[in-house]
Coordinates of C-alpha atoms in Angstrom, one line a residue:
X13 CA 0.0 0.0 0.0
X14 CA 1.5 3.3 -1.1
X15 CA -0.1 6.8 -1.0
X16 CA 1.3 10.3 -1.6
X17 CA 0.0 13.8 -1.5
X18 CA 1.6 16.9 -3.0
X19 CA 1.1 20.6 -3.0
X20 CA -1.2 22.1 -5.6
X21 CA 0.8 24.1 -8.2
X22 CA 1.1 27.8 -7.4
X23 CA -1.2 30.1 -9.5
X24 CA -0.8 33.9 -9.8
X25 CA -3.1 36.4 -11.4
X26 CA -1.6 38.4 -14.2
X27 CA 0.8 41.0 -13.0
X28 CA 0.2 39.9 -9.3
X29 CA 3.2 40.0 -7.0
X30 CA 4.2 36.5 -5.8
X31 CA 3.8 35.6 -2.2
X32 CA 6.9 35.4 -0.1
X33 CA 8.5 31.9 -0.2
X34 CA 7.8 29.7 2.8
X35 CA 9.4 26.6 4.0
X36 CA 8.1 23.4 2.3
X37 CA 6.0 21.2 4.5
X38 CA 7.8 18.2 5.9
X39 CA 7.4 14.8 4.1
X40 CA 6.6 12.0 6.5
X41 CA 7.6 8.4 5.7
X42 CA 5.0 6.4 7.6
X43 CA 5.1 2.6 8.2
X44 CA 1.8 1.0 9.2
X45 CA 2.2 -2.4 11.0
X46 CA -1.3 -3.9 11.0
X47 CA -2.5 -7.4 10.2
X48 CA -6.2 -6.4 9.6
X49 CA -6.8 -5.2 6.0
X50 CA -9.9 -3.3 7.0
X51 CA -8.1 -1.4 9.7
X52 CA -5.3 -0.7 7.4
X53 CA -7.6 0.8 4.8
X54 CA -9.2 3.1 7.4
X55 CA -5.7 4.3 8.4
X56 CA -4.9 5.0 4.8
X57 CA -8.0 7.0 4.3
X58 CA -7.4 8.9 7.6
X59 CA -3.9 9.8 6.5
X60 CA -5.1 11.0 3.1
X61 CA -7.6 13.3 4.9
X62 CA -5.0 14.8 7.2
X63 CA -3.3 16.7 4.4
X64 CA 0.1 15.6 5.5
X65 CA 2.7 15.2 2.8
X66 CA 3.5 11.5 3.3
X67 CA 4.4 8.1 1.9
X68 CA 2.6 5.1 3.5
X69 CA 4.0 1.6 3.6
X70 CA 1.9 -1.3 5.0
X71 CA 3.3 -4.4 6.6
X72 CA 1.2 -7.2 8.2
X73 CA 3.7 -8.6 10.7
X74 CA 6.4 -7.5 13.0
X75 CA 9.0 -9.6 11.0
X76 CA 8.0 -7.8 7.8
X77 CA 8.2 -4.4 9.5
X78 CA 11.6 -5.1 11.0
X79 CA 12.9 -6.1 7.6
X80 CA 11.5 -2.9 6.1
X81 CA 13.1 -0.8 8.8
X82 CA 16.4 -2.4 8.5
X83 CA 16.5 -2.0 4.7
X84 CA 19.1 0.3 3.2
X85 CA 18.2 3.6 1.7
X86 CA 14.4 4.0 1.7
X87 CA 13.8 1.6 4.6
X88 CA 14.0 4.4 7.2
X89 CA 10.7 5.5 8.6
X90 CA 9.8 8.8 10.3
X91 CA 6.8 7.4 12.1
X92 CA 5.6 3.8 12.8
X93 CA 1.9 3.2 13.4
X94 CA 2.0 0.0 15.3
X95 CA -0.9 -2.4 16.2
X96 CA -0.3 -4.0 19.5
X97 CA -1.8 -7.3 18.4
X98 CA 0.1 -8.9 15.6
X99 CA 0.5 -12.5 14.6
X100 CA 4.1 -12.6 15.8
X101 CA 4.2 -10.0 18.6
X102 CA 2.1 -8.1 21.0
X103 CA 2.3 -5.5 23.7
X104 CA 5.4 -3.6 24.7
X105 CA 7.6 -6.4 23.2
X106 CA 6.5 -5.1 19.7
X107 CA 7.4 -1.5 20.7
X108 CA 10.8 -2.6 21.8
X109 CA 11.4 -4.7 18.6
X110 CA 10.5 -1.7 16.4
X111 CA 12.8 0.6 18.4
X112 CA 15.7 -1.9 18.0
X113 CA 15.1 -2.1 14.3
X114 CA 15.1 1.7 13.8
X115 CA 16.0 3.8 16.9
X116 CA 15.3 7.0 14.9
X117 CA 11.6 6.2 14.1
X118 CA 8.8 7.7 16.3
X119 CA 6.3 5.0 17.4
X120 CA 2.5 5.5 17.7
X121 CA 0.7 2.4 18.9
X122 CA -2.9 1.6 17.9
X123 CA -5.1 0.0 20.6
X124 CA -8.6 -1.2 21.0
X125 CA -11.4 0.6 22.9
X126 CA -10.7 -1.4 26.1
X127 CA -6.9 -1.2 25.9
X128 CA -6.1 2.3 27.1
X129 CA -3.8 0.9 29.8
X130 CA -1.9 -1.1 27.1
X131 CA -1.3 2.2 25.3
X132 CA 0.0 3.8 28.5
X133 CA 2.4 0.9 29.0
X134 CA 3.6 1.2 25.4
X135 CA 4.4 4.9 26.0
X136 CA 6.2 4.0 29.1
X137 CA 8.2 1.5 27.0
X138 CA 9.3 4.2 24.6
X139 CA 6.4 4.9 22.2
X140 CA 5.7 8.6 21.6
X141 CA 1.9 8.3 21.7
X142 CA -1.1 5.9 21.4
X143 CA -4.4 6.2 19.5
X144 CA -7.6 4.2 20.2
X145 CA -9.0 2.6 17.0
X146 CA -12.4 3.9 16.1
X147 CA -11.8 7.2 17.9
X148 CA -9.3 8.8 15.6
X149 CA -10.2 11.7 13.4
X150 CA -8.0 13.1 10.7
X151 CA -7.1 16.2 12.7
X152 CA -6.1 14.1 15.7
X153 CA -4.0 11.8 13.5
X154 CA -2.3 14.7 11.9
X155 CA -1.3 16.2 15.3
X156 CA -0.3 12.8 16.6
X157 CA 2.1 12.1 13.7
X158 CA 3.5 15.6 13.7
X159 CA 4.2 15.9 17.4
X160 CA 5.4 12.3 17.7
X161 CA 8.1 12.9 15.0
X162 CA 9.1 16.1 16.6
X163 CA 9.3 14.6 20.1
X164 CA 11.5 11.8 18.7
X165 CA 13.8 14.3 17.0
X166 CA 14.0 16.3 20.3
X167 CA 14.9 13.1 22.2
X168 CA 17.6 12.2 19.7
X169 CA 19.0 15.8 19.8
X170 CA 19.1 15.6 23.6
X171 CA 20.8 12.2 23.6
X172 CA 23.4 13.3 21.1
X173 CA 24.1 16.5 23.1
X174 CA 24.5 14.4 26.3
X175 CA 26.9 12.0 24.4
X176 CA 28.9 14.9 23.0
X177 CA 29.2 16.5 26.5
X178 CA 30.2 13.1 28.0
X179 CA 32.9 12.7 25.3
X180 CA 34.1 16.3 25.9
X181 CA 34.4 15.6 29.6
X182 CA 36.2 12.3 29.0
X183 CA 38.6 14.1 26.6
X184 CA 39.2 16.8 29.1
X185 CA 40.1 14.3 31.8
X186 CA 42.4 12.5 29.4
X187 CA 44.1 15.7 28.4
X188 CA 44.5 16.9 32.0
X189 CA 46.0 13.5 32.9
X190 CA 48.6 13.8 30.2
X191 CA 49.8 17.3 31.2
X192 CA 53.3 17.1 32.8
X193 CA 53.9 17.2 36.5
X194 CA 57.5 18.3 37.3
X195 CA 59.5 15.6 39.1
X196 CA 61.7 17.7 41.4
X197 CA 63.1 16.7 44.9
X198 CA 65.6 19.4 45.7
X199 CA 64.2 22.6 47.4
X200 CA 67.1 24.5 45.8
X201 CA 65.3 24.5 42.4
X202 CA 61.7 25.3 41.4
X203 CA 59.9 24.9 38.1
X204 CA 57.2 27.3 36.9
X205 CA 55.3 26.4 33.7
X206 CA 52.7 27.9 31.5
X207 CA 50.9 25.9 28.8
X208 CA 48.4 27.6 26.5
X209 CA 47.1 25.7 23.5
X210 CA 46.1 27.7 20.4
X211 CA 43.1 25.4 19.7
X212 CA 39.9 26.7 21.4
X213 CA 38.8 24.7 24.4
X214 CA 41.8 22.3 24.2
X215 CA 44.1 21.5 27.1
X216 CA 46.9 19.9 25.0
X217 CA 48.7 21.2 21.9
X218 CA 51.7 20.3 19.8
X219 CA 54.0 22.1 22.3
X220 CA 55.4 20.0 25.1
X221 CA 57.6 20.5 28.2
X222 CA 58.8 18.5 31.2
X223 CA 61.4 18.6 34.0
X224 CA 62.8 15.8 36.1
X225 CA 65.5 15.4 38.7
X226 CA 67.6 12.2 38.7
X227 CA 69.2 10.4 41.6
X228 CA 72.5 12.3 41.0
X229 CA 70.6 15.5 41.9
X230 CA 71.0 16.8 38.3
X231 CA 67.9 18.6 36.9
X232 CA 66.9 17.7 33.3
X233 CA 64.5 19.9 31.3
X234 CA 62.8 19.6 28.0
X235 CA 60.7 22.0 25.9
X236 CA 59.6 21.5 22.3
X237 CA 57.1 22.2 19.5
X238 CA 55.6 19.9 16.9
X239 CA 55.0 21.6 13.6
X240 CA 51.3 22.2 12.8
X241 CA 48.2 22.4 15.0
X242 CA 45.6 20.0 15.9
X243 CA 45.0 16.6 17.8
X244 CA 47.6 14.7 15.7
X245 CA 50.3 17.2 16.7
X246 CA 49.1 17.2 20.3
X247 CA 49.3 13.4 20.4
X248 CA 52.8 13.4 19.0
X249 CA 53.9 16.0 21.5
X250 CA 52.6 13.9 24.4
X251 CA 54.4 10.8 22.9
X252 CA 57.7 12.7 22.7
X253 CA 57.4 14.1 26.2
X254 CA 56.6 10.7 27.8
X255 CA 59.4 9.1 25.8
X256 CA 61.9 11.8 26.9
X257 CA 61.0 11.3 30.6
X258 CA 61.3 7.5 30.4
X259 CA 64.6 7.7 28.6
X260 CA 66.1 10.4 30.8
X261 CA 65.2 8.4 34.0
X262 CA 66.8 5.4 32.3
X263 CA 70.1 7.3 31.9
X264 CA 70.1 8.4 28.3
X265 CA 71.7 11.8 27.6
X266 CA 72.6 14.3 24.9
X267 CA 72.8 13.3 21.3
X268 CA 71.9 9.6 22.0
X269 CA 68.7 10.8 23.7
X270 CA 67.8 13.1 20.8
X271 CA 68.4 10.3 18.4
X272 CA 66.0 8.1 20.2
X273 CA 63.4 10.9 20.3
X274 CA 63.8 11.4 16.6
X275 CA 63.2 7.7 16.0
X276 CA 60.0 7.9 18.1
X277 CA 58.8 10.9 16.1
X278 CA 59.4 9.2 12.7
X279 CA 57.6 6.1 13.9
X280 CA 54.6 8.0 15.4
X281 CA 54.0 10.9 13.0
X282 CA 50.9 10.7 10.9
X283 CA 52.4 12.8 8.0
X284 CA 55.9 12.6 6.5
X285 CA 56.4 16.4 6.7
X286 CA 55.8 16.6 10.5
X287 CA 58.9 17.6 12.6
X288 CA 59.6 19.0 16.0
X289 CA 62.0 21.5 17.5
X290 CA 63.2 21.0 21.0
X291 CA 65.7 22.1 23.7
X292 CA 67.4 19.7 26.2
X293 CA 68.9 21.2 29.3
X294 CA 70.9 19.5 32.0
X295 CA 71.5 21.6 35.1
X296 CA 74.1 20.5 37.7
X297 CA 73.7 22.8 40.7
X298 CA 76.6 21.3 42.6
X299 CA 79.0 22.2 39.8
X300 CA 77.1 25.4 38.7
X301 CA 77.1 24.2 35.1
X302 CA 74.6 23.4 32.4
X303 CA 74.7 21.5 29.2
X304 CA 72.3 22.6 26.4
X305 CA 71.3 20.9 23.2
X306 CA 69.2 22.8 20.7
X307 CA 67.4 20.9 17.9
X308 CA 66.1 23.8 15.7
X309 CA 64.9 25.6 18.8
X310 CA 65.4 29.0 20.4
X311 CA 68.2 29.7 23.0
X312 CA 66.8 30.0 26.5
X313 CA 66.9 33.2 28.5
X314 CA 69.3 33.5 31.5
X315 CA 68.3 35.7 34.4
X316 CA 71.0 36.7 36.9
X317 CA 71.5 39.7 39.1
X318 CA 68.3 41.3 37.9
X319 CA 69.1 41.2 34.2
X320 CA 67.9 38.8 31.5
X321 CA 69.7 37.9 28.3
X322 CA 69.7 35.0 25.8
X323 CA 72.5 32.4 26.2
X324 CA 74.8 31.8 23.3
X325 CA 74.6 28.2 22.1
X326 CA 75.3 26.0 19.1
X327 CA 72.3 24.8 17.0
X328 CA 71.4 21.4 15.6
X329 CA 68.6 20.4 13.1
X330 CA 65.0 19.9 14.2
X331 CA 63.9 16.3 14.8
X332 CA 62.5 14.6 11.8
X333 CA 64.0 17.0 9.2
X334 CA 66.9 14.8 8.3
X335 CA 66.4 11.5 10.2
X336 CA 69.7 9.8 11.0
X337 CA 71.9 12.9 10.7
X338 CA 72.3 12.8 14.5
X339 CA 74.1 16.1 14.8
X340 CA 73.1 18.1 17.9
X341 CA 76.2 19.8 19.3
X342 CA 76.4 20.3 23.1
X343 CA 76.9 23.8 24.6
X344 CA 78.5 23.9 28.1
X345 CA 77.6 26.9 30.2
X346 CA 78.8 28.2 33.5
X347 CA 75.8 29.1 35.7
X348 CA 75.6 31.7 38.4
X349 CA 75.1 30.3 41.9
X350 CA 71.5 31.6 41.8
X351 CA 69.4 32.6 38.8
X352 CA 66.8 31.4 36.4
X353 CA 66.6 29.9 32.9
X354 CA 63.5 30.4 30.8
X355 CA 62.8 28.0 28.0
X356 CA 59.9 28.8 25.6
X357 CA 58.2 28.0 22.3
X358 CA 57.8 30.3 19.4
X359 CA 54.2 31.1 20.3
X360 CA 55.6 33.6 22.7
X361 CA 57.5 35.6 20.1
X362 CA 55.8 35.2 16.8
X363 CA 52.9 37.7 17.6
X364 CA 53.0 41.4 16.8
X365 CA 54.7 43.9 19.1
X366 CA 52.2 46.6 18.6
X367 CA 49.7 48.1 16.0
X368 CA 52.1 47.7 13.1
X369 CA 53.2 44.6 11.2
X370 CA 56.5 44.1 13.1
X371 CA 56.8 40.8 15.1
X372 CA 58.0 40.7 18.7
X373 CA 60.9 38.3 18.1
X374 CA 63.5 37.2 20.6
X375 CA 65.0 40.6 21.1
X376 CA 61.6 42.2 21.9
X377 CA 60.9 39.4 24.3
X378 CA 64.1 40.0 26.2
X379 CA 63.2 43.7 26.5
X380 CA 59.8 42.8 27.9
X381 CA 61.2 40.4 30.4
X382 CA 63.6 43.0 31.7
X383 CA 60.7 45.3 32.3
X384 CA 58.9 42.8 34.5
X385 CA 59.6 43.7 38.2
X386 CA 62.2 41.2 39.4
X387 CA 60.9 41.1 43.0
X388 CA 57.7 39.4 41.9
X389 CA 57.4 35.6 42.3
X390 CA 58.2 33.6 39.1
X391 CA 54.5 32.7 38.5
X392 CA 53.4 36.3 38.6
X393 CA 56.3 37.3 36.3
X394 CA 55.2 34.8 33.7
X395 CA 51.6 35.8 33.9
X396 CA 52.5 39.5 33.5
X397 CA 54.7 38.6 30.6
X398 CA 52.0 36.6 28.8
X399 CA 49.4 39.4 29.3
X400 CA 51.8 41.9 27.9
X401 CA 52.6 39.8 24.9
X402 CA 48.9 39.1 24.2
X403 CA 48.0 42.8 24.6
X404 CA 50.6 43.8 22.1
X405 CA 49.5 41.1 19.6
X406 CA 45.8 42.1 20.0
X407 CA 44.7 38.5 18.9
X408 CA 46.2 39.0 15.4
X409 CA 48.3 35.8 15.7
X410 CA 47.3 32.7 17.6
X411 CA 49.7 29.8 18.3
X412 CA 50.4 27.2 21.0
X413 CA 52.5 28.6 23.8
X414 CA 54.6 26.9 26.4
X415 CA 57.1 28.3 28.9
X416 CA 59.3 26.5 31.4
X417 CA 61.2 28.6 33.9
X418 CA 63.8 27.1 36.3
X419 CA 64.9 29.1 39.3
X420 CA 67.7 27.8 41.5
X421 CA 70.1 28.6 44.2
X422 CA 73.4 26.7 44.3
X423 CA 74.0 24.1 47.0
X424 CA 77.3 23.7 48.9

């Protein structure tokens, strides 16, 4: 059984202005599940009198209805008119079976005069409405179909929203769990970090940082930046950070450590052109020395006696640019007995330094750092610096940003 209605063609009097266009009425795909041919005919006539734009499909058994609902393409139904007494199913079991076959379809059950409680039970089981045979007028059927479909759509939208919110909460917990926690034991050194992803509402980005202290009381620090933006870059950054921590605690150092990190990057990157810049720092407070390896990254800033300047260091190639080259020269530095080293990613310096087109750059950053009151605690200094950088940039450039500042006083 198939029936269709369509709008009458628009007619305009000569020279008359056309009426404003309105949204086309919805087309409803209705599946009737009814084993009685007489009742099926009555439903067909009632639907025709409703004026609804619809297509009606008639099936006599639940098995036939489930096959129709599961069919590809045109098998989907907006509304199912379901008799509760079928040859192969009855009651709420029939409602459940229809919902399992097509969770998107609204269900209206058809009951007898003495079965109002059966209709209520069907609604409790998930049907959108119930109608009593013999007491249905076209206007009532029209409203029932219209509102049942809309209620089902609202239920689906609410369920999808809840699922989206749940996934967002799970992702937030996952990202928060992957953010680094400094592993420091000596009170002579403190680490202050700031981590600001460029992606909206994200906790992780392609930038990565970490700091650990090994059993020999030497402090090891890492900061880096995976090229590009997005979840793939964030995942690679997390992989590199976790790998660095594990290898550092296992005793790997310098070029050997960078070689292993590069192998990890090549194995884990999702695109061949992905690479990462990074800085490795080893700080020995007892000897007042530091060893620095730069893989395509900026020099850190050294703060001592109230003045900040960039350190002078040799550079090596970024990880992943030329796999296997393994050339990352070490720079050995004499450190003051107390001071601070600030490692950062390029998100801190690539923004504008005012209304013009000029970029802040490393020199501009040093100037800003030297303007920050040195008597403030390190966390306030970093917050003040970030606010100043962002005010100058005025949101014209957005990038991931990571800062790691190590403050120390030498031990005897």
